[in-house]
Amino acid sequence: MINNCKANSCRSYGTNNNSRNNTSCSRMKLRLQQLEFALDDIVLYLDAYPECNQALEYYHTLLEERNHLREIINEECGPMTNFSNHSKDTWLWTNGPWPWQIEA
Amino acid sequence: MWTYEKKLQYPVKIKNPNQNTAQIIISQLGGPDGELAASMRYLHQRYSCPYNKITGILTDIGTEELAHLEIIAAIIHQLTRNLSPEQISGTPFATYFVDHTTGLYPVAASGVPFDMKYVGIKGDLLTDLNEDLAADATIS
């Protein structure tokens, strides 16, 4: 499943393919928050300076790790969007917790 | 159109509920300078914008403000959990609680419900951008 990885853009998230590990899920989701926060920022910059190649390169570096991580999170922790319900036998999207709920 | 991602843009983990803090922070939700006003402002200014680049900026900032709206809602939701009647009665929060309990209702801390009058949209680019500068307090 992990193909095509350039050395510095693939991270090991310490997951296995079978169980839903809560610690690694919260660690991965935190990493996703970091990546997408940076992405929000670089998108806004590119909106104003679309010619900046350095910015576009940074955008793609972030995006590559983010897309890879999202695939893992969707598989291991549950769907991040209602178009990412990969399970063919269970509708997981409406499962909790929702982002504003504190996990006990 | 919008896709919703099931995560907050920034984590919110309030350890100690506090109804007095909630009473003040709620202005960031439904007040004149809050995130609902900001998202409505930018998202609605897009349609009359004659430059694609600026339409892009307005779209992306407006969308981010919706994400901020969710963060503020999460903060207030967590600040008002598990409150006892003693913690509510006699505090400023009691006047919010009587009408909304611990539901999230966009108001200002003064109790004035969210109002589109906080937002200026004139369909003229320079006018609308000036509204944005004033709203985001970037004019020094």
mmCIF file of C-alpha atoms in Angstrom:
data_model
loop_
_atom_site.group_PDB
_atom_site.id
_atom_site.type_symbol
_atom_site.label_atom_id
_atom_site.label_comp_id
_atom_site.label_asym_id
_atom_site.label_seq_id
_atom_site.Cartn_x
_atom_site.Cartn_y
_atom_site.Cartn_z
ATOM 1 C CA MET A 1 0.000 0.000 0.000
ATOM 2 C CA ILE A 2 2.883 2.373 0.670
ATOM 3 C CA ASN A 3 4.343 2.797 -2.800
ATOM 4 C CA ASN A 4 5.981 5.620 -4.580
ATOM 5 C CA CYS A 5 7.361 7.285 -1.502
ATOM 6 C CA LYS A 6 10.155 9.780 -1.715
ATOM 7 C CA ALA A 7 12.297 9.288 1.357
ATOM 8 C CA ASN A 8 11.593 12.594 3.049
ATOM 9 C CA SER A 9 7.868 12.674 2.453
ATOM 10 C CA CYS A 10 6.843 9.337 3.849
ATOM 11 C CA ARG A 11 6.591 9.009 7.552
ATOM 12 C CA SER A 12 6.076 5.965 9.598
ATOM 13 C CA TYR A 13 2.957 6.385 11.641
ATOM 14 C CA GLY A 14 3.312 3.147 13.557
ATOM 15 C CA THR A 15 -0.005 1.670 12.465
ATOM 16 C CA ASN A 16 -0.976 -1.845 11.610
ATOM 17 C CA ASN A 17 -3.673 -2.681 9.146
ATOM 18 C CA ASN A 18 -5.952 -4.560 11.492
ATOM 19 C CA SER A 19 -6.896 -2.672 14.604
ATOM 20 C CA ARG A 20 -8.136 0.810 15.262
ATOM 21 C CA ASN A 21 -5.398 1.998 17.592
ATOM 22 C CA ASN A 22 -6.571 5.066 19.461
ATOM 23 C CA THR A 23 -3.164 6.489 20.306
ATOM 24 C CA SER A 24 -1.872 6.246 16.788
ATOM 25 C CA CYS A 25 -5.182 7.634 15.484
ATOM 26 C CA SER A 26 -4.905 10.709 17.682
ATOM 27 C CA ARG A 27 -1.258 11.090 16.723
ATOM 28 C CA MET A 28 -2.091 10.826 13.021
ATOM 29 C CA LYS A 29 -5.027 13.207 13.297
ATOM 30 C CA LEU A 30 -2.814 15.754 15.037
ATOM 31 C CA ARG A 31 -0.297 15.456 12.202
ATOM 32 C CA LEU A 32 -3.137 15.940 9.701
ATOM 33 C CA GLN A 33 -4.201 19.088 11.555
ATOM 34 C CA GLN A 34 -0.646 20.412 11.307
ATOM 35 C CA LEU A 35 -0.322 19.617 7.601
ATOM 36 C CA GLU A 36 -3.678 21.079 6.671
ATOM 37 C CA PHE A 37 -3.108 24.195 8.773
ATOM 38 C CA ALA A 38 0.073 24.800 6.790
ATOM 39 C CA LEU A 39 -1.794 23.977 3.581
ATOM 40 C CA ASP A 40 -4.532 26.530 4.369
ATOM 41 C CA ASP A 41 -1.798 29.107 4.700
ATOM 42 C CA ILE A 42 0.155 28.247 1.552
ATOM 43 C CA VAL A 43 -3.088 28.123 -0.457
ATOM 44 C CA LEU A 44 -3.876 31.686 0.589
ATOM 45 C CA TYR A 45 -0.356 32.754 -0.314
ATOM 46 C CA LEU A 46 -0.606 31.102 -3.732
ATOM 47 C CA ASP A 47 -3.977 32.790 -4.306
ATOM 48 C CA ALA A 48 -2.166 36.123 -3.996
ATOM 49 C CA TYR A 49 1.143 35.058 -5.598
ATOM 50 C CA PRO A 50 0.311 32.292 -8.085
ATOM 51 C CA GLU A 51 3.675 32.724 -9.838
ATOM 52 C CA CYS A 52 5.729 31.765 -6.809
ATOM 53 C CA ASN A 53 7.325 28.443 -7.686
ATOM 54 C CA GLN A 54 8.789 27.952 -4.262
ATOM 55 C CA ALA A 55 5.357 28.241 -2.718
ATOM 56 C CA LEU A 56 3.897 25.793 -5.203
ATOM 57 C CA GLU A 57 6.672 23.344 -4.452
ATOM 58 C CA TYR A 58 6.001 23.626 -0.715
ATOM 59 C CA TYR A 59 2.292 23.128 -1.387
ATOM 60 C CA HIS A 60 3.029 19.864 -3.183
ATOM 61 C CA THR A 61 5.374 18.632 -0.482
ATOM 62 C CA LEU A 62 2.665 19.168 2.115
ATOM 63 C CA LEU A 63 -0.041 17.749 -0.126
ATOM 64 C CA GLU A 64 1.837 14.530 -0.782
ATOM 65 C CA GLU A 65 2.200 13.695 2.890
ATOM 66 C CA ARG A 66 -1.333 14.876 3.580
ATOM 67 C CA ASN A 67 -2.942 12.689 0.907
ATOM 68 C CA HIS A 68 -0.932 9.671 2.022
ATOM 69 C CA LEU A 69 -1.864 10.264 5.663
ATOM 70 C CA ARG A 70 -5.536 10.775 4.849
ATOM 71 C CA GLU A 71 -5.703 7.408 3.146
ATOM 72 C CA ILE A 72 -4.286 5.745 6.244
ATOM 73 C CA ILE A 73 -6.611 7.661 8.573
ATOM 74 C CA ASN A 74 -9.682 6.828 6.482
ATOM 75 C CA GLU A 75 -8.721 3.134 6.618
ATOM 76 C CA GLU A 76 -7.616 2.895 10.231
ATOM 77 C CA CYS A 77 -9.602 5.527 12.134
ATOM 78 C CA GLY A 78 -12.760 6.110 10.152
ATOM 79 C CA PRO A 79 -13.805 8.382 7.290
ATOM 80 C CA MET A 80 -12.735 12.034 7.391
ATOM 81 C CA THR A 81 -15.427 13.058 4.884
ATOM 82 C CA ASN A 82 -18.752 11.581 3.868
ATOM 83 C CA PHE A 83 -17.160 10.658 0.543
ATOM 84 C CA SER A 84 -14.465 8.602 2.262
ATOM 85 C CA ASN A 85 -16.557 5.784 3.690
ATOM 86 C CA HIS A 86 -14.367 2.999 2.330
ATOM 87 C CA SER A 87 -16.180 0.208 4.119
ATOM 88 C CA LYS A 88 -18.607 -1.526 1.805
ATOM 89 C CA ASP A 89 -20.597 -3.107 4.586
ATOM 90 C CA THR A 90 -20.789 -0.392 7.252
ATOM 91 C CA TRP A 91 -21.703 3.292 7.153
ATOM 92 C CA LEU A 92 -19.076 4.763 9.492
ATOM 93 C CA TRP A 93 -19.380 8.455 8.685
ATOM 94 C CA THR A 94 -21.937 9.267 11.388
ATOM 95 C CA ASN A 95 -19.952 7.511 14.119
ATOM 96 C CA GLY A 96 -18.564 9.667 16.877
ATOM 97 C CA PRO A 97 -16.722 11.354 18.159
ATOM 98 C CA TRP A 98 -17.455 14.600 16.386
ATOM 99 C CA PRO A 99 -14.600 17.108 16.449
ATOM 100 C CA TRP A 100 -15.989 19.294 19.244
ATOM 101 C CA GLN A 101 -16.580 16.362 21.601
ATOM 102 C CA ILE A 102 -13.910 15.545 24.133
ATOM 103 C CA GLU A 103 -12.875 11.937 23.990
ATOM 104 C CA ALA A 104 -12.932 10.488 27.471
ATOM 105 C CA MET B 1 -19.778 23.922 -2.915
ATOM 106 C CA TRP B 2 -18.370 22.788 0.380
ATOM 107 C CA THR B 3 -16.882 19.563 1.645
ATOM 108 C CA TYR B 4 -16.803 19.026 5.367
ATOM 109 C CA GLU B 5 -13.830 17.370 6.953
ATOM 110 C CA LYS B 6 -14.410 15.793 10.321
ATOM 111 C CA LYS B 7 -11.724 17.619 12.241
ATOM 112 C CA LEU B 8 -11.185 21.027 13.782
ATOM 113 C CA GLN B 9 -8.710 23.319 12.026
ATOM 114 C CA TYR B 10 -7.028 23.694 15.431
ATOM 115 C CA PRO B 11 -7.482 21.399 18.447
ATOM 116 C CA VAL B 12 -9.775 22.415 21.301
ATOM 117 C CA LYS B 13 -9.487 20.616 24.634
ATOM 118 C CA ILE B 14 -10.923 22.716 27.443
ATOM 119 C CA LYS B 15 -10.082 21.102 30.769
ATOM 120 C CA ASN B 16 -12.230 23.255 33.061
ATOM 121 C CA PRO B 17 -15.778 24.372 32.221
ATOM 122 C CA ASN B 18 -16.369 28.071 32.887
ATOM 123 C CA GLN B 19 -19.664 29.709 32.084
ATOM 124 C CA ASN B 20 -18.289 33.242 32.582
ATOM 125 C CA THR B 21 -15.649 32.726 29.923
ATOM 126 C CA ALA B 22 -18.282 31.234 27.620
ATOM 127 C CA GLN B 23 -20.447 34.295 28.100
ATOM 128 C CA ILE B 24 -17.654 36.508 26.740
ATOM 129 C CA ILE B 25 -16.258 34.208 24.045
ATOM 130 C CA ILE B 26 -19.685 33.848 22.457
ATOM 131 C CA SER B 27 -19.181 37.251 20.835
ATOM 132 C CA GLN B 28 -16.537 35.622 18.666
ATOM 133 C CA LEU B 29 -19.311 33.334 17.420
ATOM 134 C CA GLY B 30 -22.264 35.653 16.786
ATOM 135 C CA GLY B 31 -21.022 39.144 17.502
ATOM 136 C CA PRO B 32 -20.239 41.992 15.083
ATOM 137 C CA ASP B 33 -16.564 40.983 14.782
ATOM 138 C CA GLY B 34 -17.091 37.259 15.041
ATOM 139 C CA GLU B 35 -16.487 34.372 12.677
ATOM 140 C CA LEU B 36 -20.058 34.134 11.414
ATOM 141 C CA ALA B 37 -19.928 37.772 10.332
ATOM 142 C CA ALA B 38 -16.522 37.206 8.749
ATOM 143 C CA SER B 39 -17.548 34.121 6.782
ATOM 144 C CA MET B 40 -20.772 35.713 5.557
ATOM 145 C CA ARG B 41 -18.872 38.846 4.571
ATOM 146 C CA TYR B 42 -16.193 37.141 2.438
ATOM 147 C CA LEU B 43 -18.369 34.422 0.974
ATOM 148 C CA HIS B 44 -21.007 36.857 -0.196
ATOM 149 C CA GLN B 45 -18.598 39.410 -1.622
ATOM 150 C CA ARG B 46 -17.311 36.791 -4.084
ATOM 151 C CA TYR B 47 -20.220 36.927 -6.465
ATOM 152 C CA SER B 48 -19.755 40.516 -7.604
ATOM 153 C CA CYS B 49 -15.959 40.301 -7.746
ATOM 154 C CA PRO B 50 -14.617 40.941 -11.259
ATOM 155 C CA TYR B 51 -11.182 39.305 -10.753
ATOM 156 C CA ASN B 52 -10.772 35.540 -10.463
ATOM 157 C CA LYS B 53 -7.722 35.842 -8.268
ATOM 158 C CA ILE B 54 -9.580 37.898 -5.680
ATOM 159 C CA THR B 55 -12.635 35.645 -5.915
ATOM 160 C CA GLY B 56 -10.246 32.822 -5.019
ATOM 161 C CA ILE B 57 -8.929 34.686 -2.002
ATOM 162 C CA LEU B 58 -12.456 35.564 -0.810
ATOM 163 C CA THR B 59 -13.572 31.957 -1.237
ATOM 164 C CA ASP B 60 -10.617 30.525 0.660
ATOM 165 C CA ILE B 61 -10.718 33.030 3.500
ATOM 166 C CA GLY B 62 -14.513 32.721 3.835
ATOM 167 C CA THR B 63 -14.214 28.966 4.033
ATOM 168 C CA GLU B 64 -11.489 29.239 6.656
ATOM 169 C CA GLU B 65 -13.735 31.534 8.703
ATOM 170 C CA LEU B 66 -16.389 28.800 8.709
ATOM 171 C CA ALA B 67 -13.716 26.498 10.140
ATOM 172 C CA HIS B 68 -13.008 29.122 12.799
ATOM 173 C CA LEU B 69 -16.733 29.300 13.544
ATOM 174 C CA GLU B 70 -16.575 25.606 14.334
ATOM 175 C CA ILE B 71 -13.583 26.089 16.629
ATOM 176 C CA ILE B 72 -15.380 28.795 18.640
ATOM 177 C CA ALA B 73 -18.486 26.617 18.861
ATOM 178 C CA ALA B 74 -16.318 23.755 20.150
ATOM 179 C CA ILE B 75 -14.786 26.063 22.778
ATOM 180 C CA ILE B 76 -18.171 27.205 24.061
ATOM 181 C CA HIS B 77 -19.591 23.696 23.937
ATOM 182 C CA GLN B 78 -16.723 22.473 26.102
ATOM 183 C CA LEU B 79 -16.821 25.473 28.450
ATOM 184 C CA THR B 80 -20.495 24.889 29.255
ATOM 185 C CA ARG B 81 -20.534 21.147 29.793
ATOM 186 C CA ASN B 82 -21.701 19.623 33.069
ATOM 187 C CA LEU B 83 -22.734 22.872 34.691
ATOM 188 C CA SER B 84 -24.818 22.686 37.853
ATOM 189 C CA PRO B 85 -27.787 25.050 38.410
ATOM 190 C CA GLU B 86 -25.751 26.830 41.108
ATOM 191 C CA GLN B 87 -23.009 27.590 38.591
ATOM 192 C CA ILE B 88 -25.539 29.114 36.214
ATOM 193 C CA SER B 89 -28.065 31.074 38.263
ATOM 194 C CA GLY B 90 -27.023 34.596 39.143
ATOM 195 C CA THR B 91 -24.330 34.706 36.468
ATOM 196 C CA PRO B 92 -24.578 36.582 33.153
ATOM 197 C CA PHE B 93 -24.729 33.196 31.464
ATOM 198 C CA ALA B 94 -28.133 32.574 33.068
ATOM 199 C CA THR B 95 -29.827 34.915 30.597
ATOM 200 C CA TYR B 96 -28.409 32.932 27.671
ATOM 201 C CA PHE B 97 -29.185 29.627 29.354
ATOM 202 C CA VAL B 98 -32.877 30.387 29.885
ATOM 203 C CA ASP B 99 -33.456 30.626 26.131
ATOM 204 C CA HIS B 100 -30.864 28.215 24.766
ATOM 205 C CA THR B 101 -29.621 25.987 27.628
ATOM 206 C CA THR B 102 -26.263 24.641 26.480
ATOM 207 C CA GLY B 103 -27.191 24.790 22.821
ATOM 208 C CA LEU B 104 -25.055 26.947 20.544
ATOM 209 C CA TYR B 105 -26.902 30.070 19.391
ATOM 210 C CA PRO B 106 -24.928 32.803 17.619
ATOM 211 C CA VAL B 107 -25.281 35.925 19.742
ATOM 212 C CA ALA B 108 -23.041 38.695 20.957
ATOM 213 C CA ALA B 109 -22.029 38.726 24.630
ATOM 214 C CA SER B 110 -24.618 41.503 25.038
ATOM 215 C CA GLY B 111 -27.355 39.051 24.040
ATOM 216 C CA VAL B 112 -28.016 40.612 20.626
ATOM 217 C CA PRO B 113 -28.496 37.783 18.127
ATOM 218 C CA PHE B 114 -26.289 37.630 15.060
ATOM 219 C CA ASP B 115 -27.274 40.263 12.529
ATOM 220 C CA MET B 116 -26.328 40.601 8.879
ATOM 221 C CA LYS B 117 -26.252 44.362 9.515
ATOM 222 C CA TYR B 118 -22.711 43.744 10.813
ATOM 223 C CA VAL B 119 -21.677 43.005 7.233
ATOM 224 C CA GLY B 120 -21.196 45.513 4.416
ATOM 225 C CA ILE B 121 -21.661 44.237 0.870
ATOM 226 C CA LYS B 122 -21.977 46.827 -1.862
ATOM 227 C CA GLY B 123 -21.066 44.850 -4.992
ATOM 228 C CA ASP B 124 -18.250 47.305 -5.730
ATOM 229 C CA LEU B 125 -14.787 45.807 -5.406
ATOM 230 C CA LEU B 126 -12.946 48.658 -3.720
ATOM 231 C CA THR B 127 -15.840 49.346 -1.366
ATOM 232 C CA ASP B 128 -16.091 45.690 -0.390
ATOM 233 C CA LEU B 129 -12.336 45.385 0.104
ATOM 234 C CA ASN B 130 -12.419 48.452 2.342
ATOM 235 C CA GLU B 131 -15.159 46.765 4.375
ATOM 236 C CA ASP B 132 -12.806 43.787 4.729
ATOM 237 C CA LEU B 133 -9.916 45.989 5.891
ATOM 238 C CA ALA B 134 -12.131 47.693 8.452
ATOM 239 C CA ALA B 135 -13.553 44.409 9.677
ATOM 240 C CA ASP B 136 -10.201 42.726 10.043
ATOM 241 C CA ALA B 137 -8.723 45.832 11.649
ATOM 242 C CA THR B 138 -5.704 45.943 9.427
ATOM 243 C CA ILE B 139 -5.895 49.711 8.976
ATOM 244 C CA SER B 140 -3.554 51.305 11.442
#
